[in-house]
N, C-alpha and C. Protein backbone atom coordinates (compact mmCIF):
# COMPACT_ATOMS: atom_id res chain seq x y z
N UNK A 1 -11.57 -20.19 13.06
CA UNK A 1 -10.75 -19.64 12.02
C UNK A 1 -10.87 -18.11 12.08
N UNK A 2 -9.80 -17.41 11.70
CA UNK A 2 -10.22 -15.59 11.82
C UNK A 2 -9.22 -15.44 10.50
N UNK A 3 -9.88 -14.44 9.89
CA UNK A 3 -9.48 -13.62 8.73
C UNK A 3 -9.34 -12.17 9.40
N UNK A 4 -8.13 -12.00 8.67
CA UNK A 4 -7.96 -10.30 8.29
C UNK A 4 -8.72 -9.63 7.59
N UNK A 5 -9.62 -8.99 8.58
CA UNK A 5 -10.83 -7.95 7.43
C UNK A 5 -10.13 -6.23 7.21
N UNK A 6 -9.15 -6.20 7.95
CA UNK A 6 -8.60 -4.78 7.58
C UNK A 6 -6.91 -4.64 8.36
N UNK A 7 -5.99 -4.12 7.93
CA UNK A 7 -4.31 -3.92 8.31
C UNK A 7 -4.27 -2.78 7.59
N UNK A 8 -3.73 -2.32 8.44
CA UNK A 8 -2.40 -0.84 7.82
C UNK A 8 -1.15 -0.91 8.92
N UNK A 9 -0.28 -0.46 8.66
CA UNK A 9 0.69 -0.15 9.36
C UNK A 9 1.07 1.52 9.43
N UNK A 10 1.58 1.73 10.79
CA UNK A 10 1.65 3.11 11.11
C UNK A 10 3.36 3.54 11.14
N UNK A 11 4.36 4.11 10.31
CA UNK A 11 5.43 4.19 10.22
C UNK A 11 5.99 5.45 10.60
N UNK A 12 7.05 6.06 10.99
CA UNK A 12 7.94 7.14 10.93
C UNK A 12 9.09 6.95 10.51
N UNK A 13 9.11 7.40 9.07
CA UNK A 13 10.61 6.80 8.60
C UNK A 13 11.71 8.20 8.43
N UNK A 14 12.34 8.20 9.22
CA UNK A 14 13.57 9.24 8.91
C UNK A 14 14.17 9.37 7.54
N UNK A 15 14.37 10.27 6.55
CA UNK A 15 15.35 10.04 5.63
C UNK A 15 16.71 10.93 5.64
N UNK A 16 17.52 10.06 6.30
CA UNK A 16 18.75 11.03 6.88
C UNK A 16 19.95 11.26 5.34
N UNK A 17 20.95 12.01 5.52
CA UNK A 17 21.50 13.02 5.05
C UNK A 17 22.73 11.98 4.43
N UNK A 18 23.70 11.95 3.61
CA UNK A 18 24.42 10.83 3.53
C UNK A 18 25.70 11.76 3.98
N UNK A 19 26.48 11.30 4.92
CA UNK A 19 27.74 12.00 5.77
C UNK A 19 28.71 12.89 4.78
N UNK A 20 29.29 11.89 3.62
CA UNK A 20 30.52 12.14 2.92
C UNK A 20 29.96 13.40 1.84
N UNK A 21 28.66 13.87 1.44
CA UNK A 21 28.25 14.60 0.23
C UNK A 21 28.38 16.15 1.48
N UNK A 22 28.37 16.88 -0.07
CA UNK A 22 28.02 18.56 0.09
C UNK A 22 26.90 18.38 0.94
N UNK A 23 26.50 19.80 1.74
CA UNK A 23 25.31 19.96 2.28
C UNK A 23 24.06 19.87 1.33
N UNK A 24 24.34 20.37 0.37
CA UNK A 24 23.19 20.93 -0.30
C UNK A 24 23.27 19.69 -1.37
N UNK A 25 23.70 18.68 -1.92
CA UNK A 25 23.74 17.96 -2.82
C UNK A 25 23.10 16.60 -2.51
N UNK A 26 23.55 16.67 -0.43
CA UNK A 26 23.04 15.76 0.02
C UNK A 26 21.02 16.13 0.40
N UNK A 27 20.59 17.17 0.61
CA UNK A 27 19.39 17.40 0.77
C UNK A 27 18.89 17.12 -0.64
N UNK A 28 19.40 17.81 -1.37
CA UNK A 28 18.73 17.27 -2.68
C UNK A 28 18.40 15.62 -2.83
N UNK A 29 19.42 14.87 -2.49
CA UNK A 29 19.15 13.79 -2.59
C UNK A 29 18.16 13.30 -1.92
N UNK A 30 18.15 13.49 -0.46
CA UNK A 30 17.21 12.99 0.06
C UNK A 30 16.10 13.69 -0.47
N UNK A 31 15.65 14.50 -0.77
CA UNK A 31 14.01 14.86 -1.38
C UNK A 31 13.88 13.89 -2.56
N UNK A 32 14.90 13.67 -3.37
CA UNK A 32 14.75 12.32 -4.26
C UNK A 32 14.02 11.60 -3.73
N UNK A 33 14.91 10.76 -2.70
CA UNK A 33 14.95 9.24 -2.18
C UNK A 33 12.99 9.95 -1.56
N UNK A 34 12.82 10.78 -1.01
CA UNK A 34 11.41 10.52 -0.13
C UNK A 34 10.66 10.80 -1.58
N UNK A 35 10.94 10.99 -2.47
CA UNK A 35 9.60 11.07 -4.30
C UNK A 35 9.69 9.58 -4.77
N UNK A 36 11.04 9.01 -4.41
CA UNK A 36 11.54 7.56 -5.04
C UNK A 36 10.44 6.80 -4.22
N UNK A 37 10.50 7.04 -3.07
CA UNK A 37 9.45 6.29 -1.79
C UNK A 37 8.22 6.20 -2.65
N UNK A 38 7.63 7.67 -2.88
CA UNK A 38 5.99 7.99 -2.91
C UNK A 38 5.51 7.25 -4.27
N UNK A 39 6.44 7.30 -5.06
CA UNK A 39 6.61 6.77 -6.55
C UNK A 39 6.12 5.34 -6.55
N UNK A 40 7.23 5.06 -5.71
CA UNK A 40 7.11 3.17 -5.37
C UNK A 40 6.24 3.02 -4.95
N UNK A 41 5.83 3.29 -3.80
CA UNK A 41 4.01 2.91 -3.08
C UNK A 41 3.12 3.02 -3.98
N UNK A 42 3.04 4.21 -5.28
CA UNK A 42 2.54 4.12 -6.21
C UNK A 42 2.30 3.20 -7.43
N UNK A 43 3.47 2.97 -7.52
CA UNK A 43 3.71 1.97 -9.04
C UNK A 43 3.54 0.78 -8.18
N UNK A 44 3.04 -0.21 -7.32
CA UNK A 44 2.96 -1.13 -6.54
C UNK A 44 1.31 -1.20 -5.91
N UNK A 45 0.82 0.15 -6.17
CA UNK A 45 -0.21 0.11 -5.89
C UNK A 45 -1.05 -0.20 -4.12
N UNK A 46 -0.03 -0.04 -3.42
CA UNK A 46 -0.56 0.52 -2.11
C UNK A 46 -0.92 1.54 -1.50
N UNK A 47 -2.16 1.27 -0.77
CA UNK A 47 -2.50 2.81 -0.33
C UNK A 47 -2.05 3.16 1.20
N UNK A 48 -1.90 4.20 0.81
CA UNK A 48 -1.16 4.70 1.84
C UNK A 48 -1.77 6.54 2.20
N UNK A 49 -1.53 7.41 3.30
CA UNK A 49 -1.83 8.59 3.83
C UNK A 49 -0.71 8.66 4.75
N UNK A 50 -0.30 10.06 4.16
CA UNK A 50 0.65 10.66 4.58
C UNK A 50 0.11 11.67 5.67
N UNK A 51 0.64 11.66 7.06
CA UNK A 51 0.23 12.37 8.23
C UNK A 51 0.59 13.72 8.02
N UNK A 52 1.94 13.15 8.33
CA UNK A 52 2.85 14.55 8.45
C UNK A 52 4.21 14.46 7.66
N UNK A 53 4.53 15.16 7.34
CA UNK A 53 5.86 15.90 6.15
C UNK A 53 6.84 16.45 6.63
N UNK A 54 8.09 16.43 7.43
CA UNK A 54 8.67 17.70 8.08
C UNK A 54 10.23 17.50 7.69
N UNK A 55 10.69 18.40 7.18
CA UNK A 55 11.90 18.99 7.03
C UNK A 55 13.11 19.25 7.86
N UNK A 56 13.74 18.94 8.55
CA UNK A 56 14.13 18.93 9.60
C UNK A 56 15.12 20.22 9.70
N UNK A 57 16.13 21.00 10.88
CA UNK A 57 17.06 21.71 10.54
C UNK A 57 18.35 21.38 9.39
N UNK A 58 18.66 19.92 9.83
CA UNK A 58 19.83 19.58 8.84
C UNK A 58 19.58 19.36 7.88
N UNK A 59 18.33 19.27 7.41
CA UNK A 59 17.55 19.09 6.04
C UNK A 59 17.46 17.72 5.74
N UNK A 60 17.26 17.19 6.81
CA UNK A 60 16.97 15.26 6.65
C UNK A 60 15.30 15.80 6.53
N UNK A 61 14.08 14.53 6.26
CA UNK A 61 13.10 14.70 6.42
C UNK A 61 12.74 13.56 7.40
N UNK A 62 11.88 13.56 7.75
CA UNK A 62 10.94 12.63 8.40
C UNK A 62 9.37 12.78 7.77
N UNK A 63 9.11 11.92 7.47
CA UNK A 63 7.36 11.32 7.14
C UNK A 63 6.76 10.15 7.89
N UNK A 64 5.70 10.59 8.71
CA UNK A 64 5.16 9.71 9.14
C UNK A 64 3.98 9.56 8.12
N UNK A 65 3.95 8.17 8.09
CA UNK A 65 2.63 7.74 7.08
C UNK A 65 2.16 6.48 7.61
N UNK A 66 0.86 6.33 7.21
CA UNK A 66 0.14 5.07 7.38
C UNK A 66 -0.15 4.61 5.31
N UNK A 67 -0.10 2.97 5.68
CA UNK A 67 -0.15 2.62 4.99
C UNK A 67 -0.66 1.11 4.92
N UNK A 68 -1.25 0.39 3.80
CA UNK A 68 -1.50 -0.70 3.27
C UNK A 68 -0.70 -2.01 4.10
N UNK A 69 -1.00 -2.92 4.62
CA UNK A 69 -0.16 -4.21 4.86
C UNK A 69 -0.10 -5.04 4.35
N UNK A 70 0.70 -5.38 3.69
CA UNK A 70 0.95 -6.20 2.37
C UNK A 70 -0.02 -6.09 1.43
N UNK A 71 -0.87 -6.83 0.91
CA UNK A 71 -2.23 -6.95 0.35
C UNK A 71 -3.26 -6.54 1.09
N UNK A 72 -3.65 -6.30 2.20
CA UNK A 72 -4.97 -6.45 2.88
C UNK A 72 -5.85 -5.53 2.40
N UNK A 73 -6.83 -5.87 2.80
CA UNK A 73 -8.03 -4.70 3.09
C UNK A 73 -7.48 -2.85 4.09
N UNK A 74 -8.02 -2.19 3.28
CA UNK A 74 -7.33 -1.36 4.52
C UNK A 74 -8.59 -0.45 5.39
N UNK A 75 -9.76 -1.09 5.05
CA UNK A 75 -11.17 -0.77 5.95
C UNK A 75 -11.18 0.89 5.65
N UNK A 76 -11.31 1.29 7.56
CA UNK A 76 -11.49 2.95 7.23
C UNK A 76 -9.96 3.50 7.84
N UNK A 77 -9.02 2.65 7.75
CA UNK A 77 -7.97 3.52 8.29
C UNK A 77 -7.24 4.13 7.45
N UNK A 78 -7.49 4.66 6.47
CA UNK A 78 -7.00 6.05 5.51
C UNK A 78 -7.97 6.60 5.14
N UNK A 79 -9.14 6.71 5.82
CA UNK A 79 -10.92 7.52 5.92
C UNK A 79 -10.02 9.13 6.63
């Protein structure tokens, strides 16, 4: 028999720009949608570490983060 003594998952999630909006109405949004993200992992109670943060030229972001897998243990991989 084997148990899961520790999971995280390692992600890079793009948050791209929505086509049809203003430039600037659409960046706004997306900095929403990536607080809406951090919010949720929050109120759900997974842990998670954020690597890296980056802003892109068109003003999409990308965050790579590690995080919680489903329920598990997450050992030392957010040490």
């Amino acid at each position: 028999m084997k148990r899961v003594k520790a999971a995280c998952i390692c992600q890079t999630l793009h948050f791209l720009l929505k086509e049809d909006l203003g430039h600037d109405y659409a960046v706004s949004l997306v900095k929403r949608e990536v607080e809406q993200y951090k919010s949720g992992l929050d109120q759900h109670h997974t842990q998670y570490r954020i690597v890296e943060e980056s802003e892109q030229p068109d003003g999409s972001i990308i965050v790579k983060i590690i995080k919680q897998y489903n329920s598990s243990p997450v050992g030392d991989y957010l040490d």
